[in-house]
Coordinates of C-alpha atoms in Angstrom, one line a residue:
X1 CA -107.0 86.7 -153.2
X2 CA -106.1 85.9 -149.6
X3 CA -108.0 87.0 -146.6
X4 CA -106.5 89.8 -144.6
X5 CA -105.9 88.6 -141.1
X6 CA -105.2 92.0 -139.6
X7 CA -107.1 95.2 -139.3
X8 CA -105.9 98.3 -141.3
X9 CA -104.3 100.6 -138.8
X10 CA -104.5 103.6 -141.2
X11 CA -106.9 105.1 -143.7
X12 CA -104.3 104.9 -146.5
X13 CA -106.2 102.1 -148.4
X14 CA -109.1 104.5 -148.9
X15 CA -106.9 107.0 -150.9
X16 CA -107.1 105.2 -154.3
X17 CA -110.9 105.7 -154.2
X18 CA -110.3 109.5 -154.0
X19 CA -110.3 109.5 -157.8
X20 CA -114.0 108.5 -157.8
X21 CA -114.8 111.4 -155.6
X22 CA -112.9 113.9 -157.7
X23 CA -115.3 113.4 -160.5
X24 CA -118.1 115.0 -158.5
X25 CA -116.4 118.2 -157.4
X26 CA -119.7 120.3 -157.5
X27 CA -121.4 117.9 -155.1
X28 CA -118.3 117.7 -152.9
X29 CA -118.1 121.5 -152.7
X30 CA -121.8 121.8 -151.9
X31 CA -121.5 119.1 -149.2
X32 CA -118.5 120.9 -147.6
X33 CA -120.2 124.3 -147.7
X34 CA -123.3 122.8 -146.0
X35 CA -121.2 121.0 -143.5
X36 CA -119.2 124.1 -142.6
X37 CA -122.3 126.2 -142.4
X38 CA -124.0 123.7 -140.1
X39 CA -120.9 123.5 -137.9
X40 CA -120.6 127.3 -137.8
X41 CA -124.3 127.8 -136.9
X42 CA -123.9 125.2 -134.1
X43 CA -121.0 127.1 -132.7
X44 CA -123.1 130.3 -132.5
X45 CA -125.7 128.7 -130.2
X46 CA -123.7 129.1 -126.9
X47 CA -123.1 132.8 -127.7
X48 CA -126.9 133.4 -127.9
X49 CA -127.4 131.4 -124.7
X50 CA -124.8 133.6 -123.0
X51 CA -126.4 136.8 -124.1
X52 CA -129.8 135.5 -122.9
X53 CA -128.4 134.7 -119.5
X54 CA -126.2 137.7 -118.9
X55 CA -128.3 140.4 -120.6
X56 CA -131.8 138.9 -120.2
X57 CA -132.3 136.7 -117.1
X58 CA -129.7 138.6 -115.0
X59 CA -131.4 142.0 -115.7
X60 CA -134.9 140.5 -116.0
X61 CA -135.4 142.3 -119.4
X62 CA -138.2 140.3 -121.2
X63 CA -137.6 142.0 -124.5
X64 CA -134.0 140.9 -124.6
X65 CA -135.0 137.3 -123.7
X66 CA -137.7 137.3 -126.5
X67 CA -135.1 138.7 -129.0
X68 CA -132.7 136.0 -128.1
X69 CA -135.4 133.3 -128.4
X70 CA -136.2 134.6 -132.0
X71 CA -132.5 134.5 -132.8
X72 CA -132.4 130.9 -131.5
X73 CA -135.4 129.9 -133.6
X74 CA -133.9 131.5 -136.8
X75 CA -130.5 129.9 -136.1
X76 CA -132.1 126.5 -135.6
X77 CA -134.1 126.8 -138.8
X78 CA -130.9 127.7 -140.7
X79 CA -129.1 124.8 -139.0
X80 CA -131.8 122.4 -140.0
X81 CA -131.6 123.5 -143.6
X82 CA -127.8 123.2 -143.7
X83 CA -127.9 119.8 -142.0
X84 CA -130.6 118.5 -144.4
X85 CA -128.5 119.7 -147.4
X86 CA -125.4 118.2 -145.9
X87 CA -127.1 114.8 -145.4
X88 CA -128.5 114.8 -148.9
X89 CA -125.3 115.7 -150.7
X90 CA -123.0 113.4 -148.7
X91 CA -125.4 110.4 -149.0
X92 CA -125.8 111.1 -152.7
X93 CA -122.0 111.1 -153.0
X94 CA -121.8 107.9 -151.1
X95 CA -124.3 106.1 -153.3
X96 CA -122.9 107.6 -156.5
X97 CA -119.3 106.7 -155.7
X98 CA -120.0 103.2 -154.5
X99 CA -122.1 102.5 -157.7
X100 CA -119.0 103.6 -159.7
X101 CA -116.7 101.4 -157.5
X102 CA -119.0 98.3 -157.9
X103 CA -119.1 98.8 -161.6
X104 CA -115.3 99.1 -161.7
X105 CA -114.8 96.0 -159.5
X106 CA -117.4 93.9 -161.5
X107 CA -115.8 94.9 -164.8
X108 CA -112.4 94.0 -163.4
X109 CA -113.6 90.6 -162.2
X110 CA -115.2 89.8 -165.6
X111 CA -111.8 90.3 -167.2
X112 CA -109.9 88.0 -164.8
X113 CA -108.7 84.6 -166.1
X114 CA -110.3 81.3 -165.4
X115 CA -107.5 80.1 -163.1
X116 CA -108.6 82.9 -160.7
X117 CA -112.1 81.5 -160.5
X118 CA -110.8 78.0 -160.2
X119 CA -109.3 79.0 -156.9
X120 CA -111.8 81.5 -155.5
X121 CA -115.3 80.9 -154.1
X122 CA -117.9 83.0 -155.9
X123 CA -119.5 83.9 -152.6
X124 CA -116.3 85.5 -151.4
X125 CA -116.1 87.6 -154.6
X126 CA -119.7 88.6 -154.2
X127 CA -119.0 89.6 -150.6
X128 CA -116.3 91.9 -151.8
X129 CA -118.7 93.4 -154.4
X130 CA -121.5 93.9 -151.9
X131 CA -120.5 93.9 -148.2
X132 CA -117.1 95.6 -148.7
X133 CA -118.5 98.3 -151.0
X134 CA -121.3 99.0 -148.6
X135 CA -118.7 99.5 -145.9
X136 CA -117.0 102.1 -148.2
X137 CA -120.3 103.7 -148.9
X138 CA -120.9 104.2 -145.2
X139 CA -117.5 105.8 -144.9
X140 CA -117.9 108.1 -147.8
X141 CA -121.6 108.9 -147.3
X142 CA -121.7 109.3 -143.5
X143 CA -118.5 108.7 -141.6
X144 CA -116.3 111.1 -143.6
X145 CA -118.7 114.0 -143.4
X146 CA -119.3 113.2 -139.7
X147 CA -115.5 113.2 -139.1
X148 CA -115.1 116.5 -140.8
X149 CA -118.1 118.0 -139.1
X150 CA -116.9 116.8 -135.7
X151 CA -113.3 118.0 -136.3
X152 CA -114.6 121.5 -137.2
X153 CA -116.8 121.5 -134.2
X154 CA -114.0 120.3 -131.9
X155 CA -111.5 122.9 -133.2
X156 CA -114.1 125.6 -133.1
X157 CA -115.3 124.7 -129.6
X158 CA -111.8 124.6 -128.2
X159 CA -111.1 128.0 -129.8
X160 CA -114.3 129.5 -128.3
X161 CA -113.5 127.9 -124.9
X162 CA -110.1 129.6 -124.9
X163 CA -111.8 132.9 -125.9
X164 CA -114.4 132.5 -123.1
X165 CA -112.2 131.4 -120.3
X166 CA -108.5 130.7 -120.9
X167 CA -108.0 129.3 -117.4
X168 CA -110.8 126.6 -117.7
X169 CA -109.7 125.9 -121.3
X170 CA -106.2 125.1 -120.2
X171 CA -107.6 122.4 -117.8
X172 CA -109.6 120.9 -120.7
X173 CA -106.6 120.9 -123.1
X174 CA -104.5 119.2 -120.4
X175 CA -107.1 116.5 -120.0
X176 CA -107.4 115.7 -123.7
X177 CA -104.5 113.2 -123.9
X178 CA -105.9 111.4 -120.8
X179 CA -109.1 111.0 -122.7
X180 CA -107.8 110.2 -126.2
X181 CA -105.0 107.7 -125.4
X182 CA -107.2 105.0 -123.7
X183 CA -109.8 105.3 -126.4
X184 CA -107.3 104.8 -129.2
X185 CA -105.6 101.8 -127.5
X186 CA -108.9 100.1 -126.8
X187 CA -110.3 101.1 -130.2
X188 CA -107.6 98.9 -131.9
X189 CA -109.1 95.8 -130.1
X190 CA -112.6 96.9 -131.3
X191 CA -111.4 97.1 -134.9
X192 CA -109.7 93.7 -134.8
X193 CA -112.9 92.1 -133.6
X194 CA -115.0 94.0 -136.1
X195 CA -112.7 92.7 -138.9
X196 CA -113.1 89.1 -137.6
X197 CA -116.9 89.6 -137.7
X198 CA -116.7 90.7 -141.3
X199 CA -114.6 87.7 -142.4
X200 CA -116.9 85.2 -140.7
X201 CA -120.0 86.9 -142.3
X202 CA -118.3 86.7 -145.7
X203 CA -117.6 83.0 -145.2
X204 CA -121.2 82.2 -144.3
X205 CA -122.5 84.2 -147.3
X206 CA -120.2 82.3 -149.6
X207 CA -121.5 79.0 -148.2
X208 CA -125.1 80.0 -148.6
X209 CA -124.5 81.2 -152.2
X210 CA -122.8 77.9 -153.1
X211 CA -125.7 75.8 -151.6
X212 CA -128.4 77.8 -153.4
X213 CA -126.5 77.5 -156.6
X214 CA -126.7 73.7 -156.2
X215 CA -130.2 73.5 -154.7
X216 CA -131.2 70.7 -157.0
X217 CA -128.4 68.5 -155.8
X218 CA -129.2 69.5 -152.2
X219 CA -132.8 68.5 -152.5
X220 CA -132.0 65.4 -154.7
X221 CA -129.8 64.0 -152.0
X222 CA -132.2 65.1 -149.2
X223 CA -129.5 67.2 -147.6
X224 CA -131.7 70.2 -146.8
X225 CA -131.5 69.6 -143.0
X226 CA -127.8 68.9 -143.0
X227 CA -127.1 71.9 -145.2
X228 CA -129.3 74.1 -143.0
X229 CA -127.5 72.9 -139.9
X230 CA -124.1 73.7 -141.5
X231 CA -125.3 77.2 -142.4
X232 CA -126.7 77.6 -138.9
X233 CA -123.3 76.8 -137.5
X234 CA -121.7 79.2 -139.9
X235 CA -124.1 82.0 -139.0
X236 CA -123.6 81.2 -135.3
X237 CA -119.9 81.7 -135.7
X238 CA -120.7 85.0 -137.5
X239 CA -123.0 85.9 -134.6
X240 CA -120.4 85.1 -132.0
X241 CA -117.8 87.2 -133.8
X242 CA -120.3 90.0 -134.2
X243 CA -121.2 89.7 -130.5
X244 CA -117.6 90.0 -129.5
X245 CA -117.3 93.1 -131.7
X246 CA -120.5 94.6 -130.3
X247 CA -119.4 93.9 -126.7
X248 CA -116.1 95.6 -127.4
X249 CA -117.8 98.6 -129.0
X250 CA -120.2 98.8 -126.1
X251 CA -117.3 98.8 -123.6
X252 CA -115.6 101.4 -125.6
X253 CA -118.8 103.6 -125.6
X254 CA -119.0 103.1 -121.8
X255 CA -115.4 104.1 -121.3
X256 CA -115.8 107.1 -123.6
X257 CA -118.9 108.4 -121.8
X258 CA -117.4 107.8 -118.4
X259 CA -114.1 109.5 -119.2
X260 CA -115.5 112.4 -121.1
X261 CA -118.5 112.9 -118.8
X262 CA -116.2 112.9 -115.7
X263 CA -114.0 115.5 -117.4
X264 CA -116.9 117.7 -118.2
X265 CA -118.3 117.5 -114.6
X266 CA -114.9 118.3 -113.2
X267 CA -114.6 121.4 -115.4
X268 CA -118.2 122.4 -114.5
X269 CA -117.4 122.1 -110.8
X270 CA -114.4 124.3 -111.1
X271 CA -116.4 126.8 -113.2
X272 CA -119.2 127.0 -110.6
X273 CA -116.7 127.8 -108.0
X274 CA -115.3 130.6 -110.1
X275 CA -118.8 132.0 -110.7
X276 CA -119.4 132.0 -106.9
X277 CA -116.0 133.8 -106.5
X278 CA -117.1 136.4 -109.0
X279 CA -114.4 135.5 -111.5
X280 CA -116.8 134.3 -114.1
X281 CA -120.4 135.3 -115.1
X282 CA -123.2 132.8 -115.3
X283 CA -123.6 133.4 -119.0
X284 CA -119.9 132.7 -119.5
X285 CA -120.1 129.5 -117.6
X286 CA -123.1 128.4 -119.6
X287 CA -121.3 129.3 -122.8
X288 CA -118.2 127.5 -121.7
X289 CA -120.2 124.4 -120.6
X290 CA -122.0 124.1 -124.0
X291 CA -118.7 124.5 -125.8
X292 CA -117.1 121.8 -123.6
X293 CA -120.1 119.5 -124.3
X294 CA -119.6 120.2 -128.1
X295 CA -115.9 119.5 -127.8
X296 CA -116.4 116.3 -125.8
X297 CA -119.2 115.1 -128.0
X298 CA -117.1 115.8 -131.1
X299 CA -114.1 114.0 -129.6
X300 CA -116.2 110.9 -128.7
X301 CA -117.8 110.9 -132.2
X302 CA -114.4 111.2 -133.8
X303 CA -113.3 108.1 -131.9
X304 CA -116.3 106.2 -133.1
X305 CA -116.0 107.6 -136.7
X306 CA -112.3 106.6 -136.7
X307 CA -113.4 103.1 -136.0
X308 CA -115.9 103.1 -138.8
X309 CA -113.3 104.7 -141.2
X310 CA -110.8 102.0 -140.4
X311 CA -113.4 99.3 -141.0
X312 CA -113.9 100.9 -144.4
X313 CA -110.2 101.1 -144.9
X314 CA -110.0 97.3 -144.3
X315 CA -112.8 96.8 -146.8
X316 CA -110.9 99.0 -149.3
X317 CA -107.8 97.0 -148.7
X318 CA -109.6 93.8 -149.6
X319 CA -111.1 95.5 -152.7
X320 CA -107.6 96.8 -153.6
X321 CA -106.3 93.2 -153.4
X322 CA -109.0 92.2 -155.9
X323 CA -108.5 95.2 -158.2
X324 CA -104.7 94.6 -158.3
X325 CA -105.1 90.9 -159.2
X326 CA -104.0 90.7 -162.7
X327 CA -105.4 88.3 -165.3
X328 CA -103.0 85.4 -166.0
X329 CA -104.2 85.4 -169.6
X330 CA -103.8 88.7 -171.4
X331 CA -103.5 90.2 -174.8
X332 CA -99.9 91.1 -175.9
X333 CA -99.1 94.6 -174.5
X334 CA -97.9 95.7 -178.0
X335 CA -97.5 94.3 -181.5
X336 CA -100.5 92.0 -181.2
X337 CA -100.9 90.0 -184.5
X338 CA -104.0 90.9 -186.5
X339 CA -106.3 88.2 -187.5
X340 CA -107.2 88.2 -191.2
X341 CA -110.5 89.9 -192.1
X342 CA -112.0 86.5 -193.1
X343 CA -110.6 83.7 -191.0
X344 CA -110.3 80.3 -192.8
X345 CA -110.5 78.4 -189.5
X346 CA -107.3 76.3 -189.7
X347 CA -106.2 75.1 -186.2
X348 CA -102.8 73.5 -185.5
X349 CA -101.5 72.0 -182.2
X350 CA -97.7 71.8 -182.0
X351 CA -96.4 69.6 -179.2
X352 CA -98.9 71.1 -176.8
X353 CA -98.4 70.3 -173.1
X354 CA -100.6 71.6 -170.3
X355 CA -101.1 71.2 -166.6
X356 CA -103.8 72.9 -164.5
X357 CA -101.3 73.3 -161.6
X358 CA -98.0 74.6 -163.0
X359 CA -95.9 73.0 -160.3
X360 CA -97.9 69.7 -160.4
X361 CA -96.5 66.6 -162.1
X362 CA -100.0 65.6 -163.2
X363 CA -100.2 66.4 -166.9
X364 CA -103.6 67.2 -168.4
X365 CA -102.3 67.2 -172.0
X366 CA -99.0 65.8 -173.2
X367 CA -97.3 66.4 -176.6
X368 CA -100.5 67.0 -178.6
X369 CA -99.9 67.6 -182.3
X370 CA -102.7 67.8 -184.8
X371 CA -103.7 69.9 -187.8
X372 CA -107.4 70.7 -188.5
X373 CA -108.1 72.0 -192.0
X374 CA -110.4 74.9 -192.7
X375 CA -114.1 73.8 -192.7
X376 CA -113.2 70.3 -191.4
X377 CA -115.3 68.6 -188.8
X378 CA -113.3 66.7 -186.2
X379 CA -114.8 64.4 -183.6
X380 CA -113.0 64.0 -180.3
X381 CA -113.6 60.9 -178.4
X382 CA -112.1 59.2 -175.3
X383 CA -112.8 58.2 -171.8
X384 CA -113.6 60.6 -169.0
X385 CA -110.5 62.6 -168.0
X386 CA -108.8 62.1 -171.3
X387 CA -108.4 65.9 -171.9
X388 CA -111.2 66.6 -174.4
X389 CA -112.7 69.6 -172.6
X390 CA -109.2 70.9 -171.7
X391 CA -108.5 71.0 -175.5
X392 CA -111.5 73.3 -175.9
X393 CA -110.4 75.6 -173.1
X394 CA -107.0 75.9 -174.6
X395 CA -108.3 76.8 -178.1
X396 CA -110.3 79.7 -176.5
X397 CA -107.1 80.5 -174.5
X398 CA -108.8 80.3 -171.2
X399 CA -105.5 78.8 -170.1
X400 CA -102.0 79.0 -171.6
X401 CA -99.9 76.0 -172.5
X402 CA -97.0 74.8 -170.4
X403 CA -95.1 74.0 -173.6
X404 CA -95.8 74.0 -177.3
X405 CA -98.1 76.1 -179.5
X406 CA -101.6 76.5 -180.8
X407 CA -101.9 78.2 -184.1
X408 CA -105.0 79.6 -185.8
X409 CA -104.5 80.4 -189.5
X410 CA -100.8 79.9 -188.8
X411 CA -100.8 82.6 -186.0
X412 CA -99.8 81.8 -182.5
X413 CA -102.9 82.5 -180.3
X414 CA -100.7 83.9 -177.5
X415 CA -99.7 86.7 -179.9
X416 CA -103.3 87.6 -180.8
X417 CA -105.7 90.1 -179.3
X418 CA -107.7 88.0 -176.8
X419 CA -111.1 89.5 -177.6
X420 CA -110.3 89.2 -181.3
X421 CA -109.4 85.6 -180.9
X422 CA -112.5 84.6 -178.9
X423 CA -114.8 86.6 -181.3
X424 CA -113.8 84.0 -183.9
X425 CA -114.9 81.0 -181.8
X426 CA -118.5 79.9 -180.9
X427 CA -119.0 77.4 -178.1
X428 CA -122.0 75.2 -177.5
X429 CA -121.4 73.5 -174.2
X430 CA -122.9 70.3 -172.9
X431 CA -124.7 72.3 -170.2
X432 CA -125.5 75.6 -171.9
X433 CA -125.4 78.8 -169.9
X434 CA -128.9 80.2 -169.7
X435 CA -129.3 83.5 -168.0
X436 CA -132.3 85.0 -166.0
X437 CA -133.9 87.2 -168.6
X438 CA -136.0 86.9 -171.8
X439 CA -135.4 84.3 -174.5
X440 CA -134.5 87.2 -176.9
X441 CA -131.9 88.4 -174.5
X442 CA -130.4 84.9 -174.1
X443 CA -130.1 84.4 -177.9
X444 CA -128.7 88.0 -178.3
X445 CA -125.9 87.1 -175.9
X446 CA -124.2 85.8 -179.1
X447 CA -124.3 89.3 -180.6
X448 CA -125.7 92.2 -178.4
X449 CA -126.1 94.4 -181.5
X450 CA -128.2 92.0 -183.5
X451 CA -131.6 93.0 -184.7
X452 CA -134.8 91.1 -183.8
X453 CA -135.0 89.8 -187.3
X454 CA -131.5 88.3 -187.0
X455 CA -132.4 86.8 -183.6
X456 CA -135.5 85.3 -185.0
X457 CA -133.7 83.9 -188.0
X458 CA -131.1 82.3 -185.8
X459 CA -133.9 80.7 -183.7
X460 CA -135.5 79.4 -186.8
X461 CA -132.2 77.9 -188.0
X462 CA -131.7 76.3 -184.6
X463 CA -135.2 74.7 -184.7
X464 CA -136.2 76.8 -181.7
X465 CA -138.8 79.0 -183.3
X466 CA -141.6 76.5 -182.7
X467 CA -141.4 76.1 -179.0
X468 CA -140.6 79.9 -178.5
X469 CA -143.9 80.8 -180.3
X470 CA -145.8 78.4 -178.1
X471 CA -144.7 80.3 -175.0
X472 CA -147.1 82.9 -173.5
X473 CA -144.9 86.0 -174.5
X474 CA -142.9 84.4 -177.2
X475 CA -139.4 85.9 -177.4
X476 CA -140.2 88.2 -174.5
X477 CA -140.9 85.3 -172.2
X478 CA -138.8 85.6 -169.0
X479 CA -137.1 82.4 -168.1
X480 CA -135.7 81.6 -164.6
X481 CA -132.1 81.5 -163.5
X482 CA -130.1 78.9 -165.5
X483 CA -133.2 78.3 -167.7
X484 CA -135.0 76.4 -165.0
X485 CA -138.4 76.6 -166.8
X486 CA -137.0 75.1 -170.0
X487 CA -136.3 71.5 -171.0
X488 CA -132.9 70.3 -171.8
X489 CA -133.6 70.3 -175.6
X490 CA -135.0 73.8 -175.5
X491 CA -132.0 75.1 -173.6
X492 CA -129.7 73.4 -176.1
X493 CA -131.5 75.0 -179.1
X494 CA -131.2 78.4 -177.5
X495 CA -127.5 77.8 -177.1
X496 CA -127.3 76.8 -180.8
X497 CA -129.2 79.9 -181.9
X498 CA -126.8 82.0 -179.9
X499 CA -123.8 80.3 -181.7
X500 CA -125.6 80.8 -185.1
X501 CA -126.1 84.5 -184.3
X502 CA -122.4 84.9 -183.4
X503 CA -121.5 83.5 -186.9
X504 CA -117.9 82.6 -185.9
X505 CA -115.8 80.5 -188.3
X506 CA -114.7 78.1 -185.6
X507 CA -117.2 76.0 -183.7
X508 CA -116.5 74.1 -180.5
X509 CA -119.3 71.7 -179.8
X510 CA -119.7 69.6 -176.7
X511 CA -122.4 67.4 -178.0
X512 CA -125.2 67.2 -175.4
X513 CA -127.8 65.0 -177.0
X514 CA -127.1 61.9 -175.0
X515 CA -129.4 63.1 -172.2
X516 CA -132.2 64.2 -174.5
X517 CA -135.3 62.2 -175.5
X518 CA -135.6 61.0 -179.1
X519 CA -137.7 63.9 -180.4
X520 CA -135.5 66.5 -178.8
X521 CA -132.4 64.8 -180.0
X522 CA -133.5 64.7 -183.6
X523 CA -134.4 68.4 -183.5
X524 CA -131.1 69.4 -181.9
X525 CA -129.0 67.2 -184.3
X526 CA -130.7 68.8 -187.2
X527 CA -129.9 72.3 -185.8
X528 CA -126.3 71.2 -185.2
X529 CA -125.8 70.1 -188.7
X530 CA -127.0 73.4 -190.0
X531 CA -124.7 75.2 -187.5
X532 CA -121.7 73.2 -188.6
X533 CA -122.0 73.9 -192.3
X534 CA -119.0 75.9 -193.6
X535 CA -117.3 76.1 -190.2
X536 CA -114.2 74.4 -188.7
X537 CA -115.9 72.3 -186.1
X538 CA -114.5 70.3 -183.2
X539 CA -117.1 68.0 -181.5
X540 CA -116.7 66.2 -178.3
X541 CA -118.7 63.2 -179.4
X542 CA -121.0 61.0 -177.3
X543 CA -122.9 59.4 -180.2
X544 CA -121.7 57.0 -182.9
X545 CA -123.8 58.9 -185.5
X546 CA -121.9 62.1 -184.8
X547 CA -118.5 60.4 -185.2
X548 CA -119.6 58.8 -188.5
X549 CA -120.5 62.2 -189.9
X550 CA -117.1 63.7 -189.0
X551 CA -114.3 64.1 -191.5
X552 CA -111.8 62.7 -188.9
X553 CA -111.7 61.4 -185.4
X554 CA -109.2 62.1 -182.7
X555 CA -109.1 59.5 -180.0
X556 CA -107.7 60.7 -176.6
X557 CA -106.6 58.9 -173.5
X558 CA -104.7 60.2 -170.5
X559 CA -104.0 63.6 -172.1
X560 CA -102.6 62.1 -175.4
X561 CA -103.9 61.6 -178.9
X562 CA -103.5 57.9 -179.3
X563 CA -105.4 57.3 -182.5
X564 CA -106.7 59.4 -185.4
X565 CA -108.4 58.8 -188.7
X566 CA -111.8 58.2 -190.1
X567 CA -114.4 56.1 -188.4
X568 CA -113.9 53.1 -190.7
X569 CA -110.1 53.4 -190.5
X570 CA -110.1 53.4 -186.7
X571 CA -112.6 50.5 -186.4
X572 CA -110.2 48.4 -188.5
X573 CA -107.3 49.2 -186.2
X574 CA -109.1 47.4 -183.4
X575 CA -107.8 49.9 -180.7
X576 CA -109.5 52.0 -178.1
X577 CA -111.8 53.6 -180.6
X578 CA -113.0 50.2 -181.9
X579 CA -113.7 49.3 -178.3
X580 CA -115.7 52.5 -177.7
X581 CA -117.5 52.1 -181.0
X582 CA -118.6 48.7 -179.9
X583 CA -120.2 50.4 -176.9
X584 CA -122.0 52.8 -179.3
X585 CA -120.0 55.7 -177.9
X586 CA -122.8 56.5 -175.5
X587 CA -121.7 54.6 -172.3
X588 CA -120.6 56.4 -169.2
X589 CA -117.0 55.9 -170.2
X590 CA -117.3 58.7 -172.7
X591 CA -118.8 61.3 -170.5
X592 CA -116.8 64.5 -170.1

């Protein structure tokens, strides 16, 4: 998703979002009816003023003046009601449609492949989801209705000006191009600067999100001041861009008022002369003047609203870029192979090769061939960067191989339905994902339809029931973002309970006990053994005890399987595994 460096010069990018509006035809119809009513009532005002001047003030008939005042009061009351209804309906539409758009965008983002997230900053994505959709809400909820209202007022005012005084109206119509062309030309500069302000703001928001996400590291390395200074510079750049945009808009406003105001005064001067010559009544001049003010005000508002709409069009363009981004990893379009109702859990790698950058010569995995039998426990060991975690990502098909195949129950995973494949795999990562919510909700992430009894049983099996019951609200205890209030062992046991609840036949376990204290490690190891029973299990091992319990060991180095066998067999070979075993498989050389 690349940044758009130019401003949208048309409103075409907004058209795809019309489908969201079409779902709410009743609200749209009500909004348009209220809008047209308000515009029509506004256009009646000058007629009443004309009648008051010509039939009341000119003849000094108090009853006529009072009648016209009551007419004005009734008309203003009706205008207020129509305007209030218009405001409510268009703002409701804006909020409703943007809520739908945000849901659509978020759903789309969730289904994008990991390579997309490897390249994009999360803050930039969030900016699209929040700032850009807010810009569209402004367009749908306010700008669009203002544009339609002002267009109706402008056309109606021009028509009434022609009806009132064709001669004066011809002067106004001749001056319109002189008014509009400079505003349009200068408006382009305003929109370009506004676009730049949006981009710099998105960049500063992305930086802030990244730093807050790594707040522990920021504070651990005492980088608070340096980070704050960097953000201050980013916000200063955003301020300067916004200042340039504001300055340009202020100058545009100045030009609009000067050009339009001068035009109105010129027409008024000509009109006064015609009244003095007896060619126009005072009421007609008053009526014409009000209509010219309506027309000029509508024209100025249309210029401003056009700027807001093109800003929204730019936001829509960026959202469209995101929505048209296709997932690199997808289920087969047709003829997807069906997994058997009960998966045995056999996994086979056939000459698997993979690189994170397709055009790069740096290979993450090279010519991997191995067969894992159903129910077998395989320990994977090797130095950092050997490709162990990559192996896990490929089994779950977060990435596709460059060459070779991965088979599950003799079925090529690229030919399987993606959700069906991943539903058969449970992952317990080294750093488990804990979400801001209750403990029950976090465990239920493994199966959102699970009953409380099933959740509780999973927690008991994972040796998590004890510490959960000690918490103030038990399973309903709310934990902070990323489980900040829990210990490492507690988070690990919640992740294990989640995997137990999922009850998948294939388990991918990135053993995370090396960073735990002795008591927590013993509890987690016990829970892991329970979890591994009857499942095909691949373990990225950091502990010698885990490797010794495995049926076989795969030793990886530089993206290749260089040794495989049982613990005792590999020790006798006196190769890399024997060296790592002598270090108790817990040194930094084994970290993922």
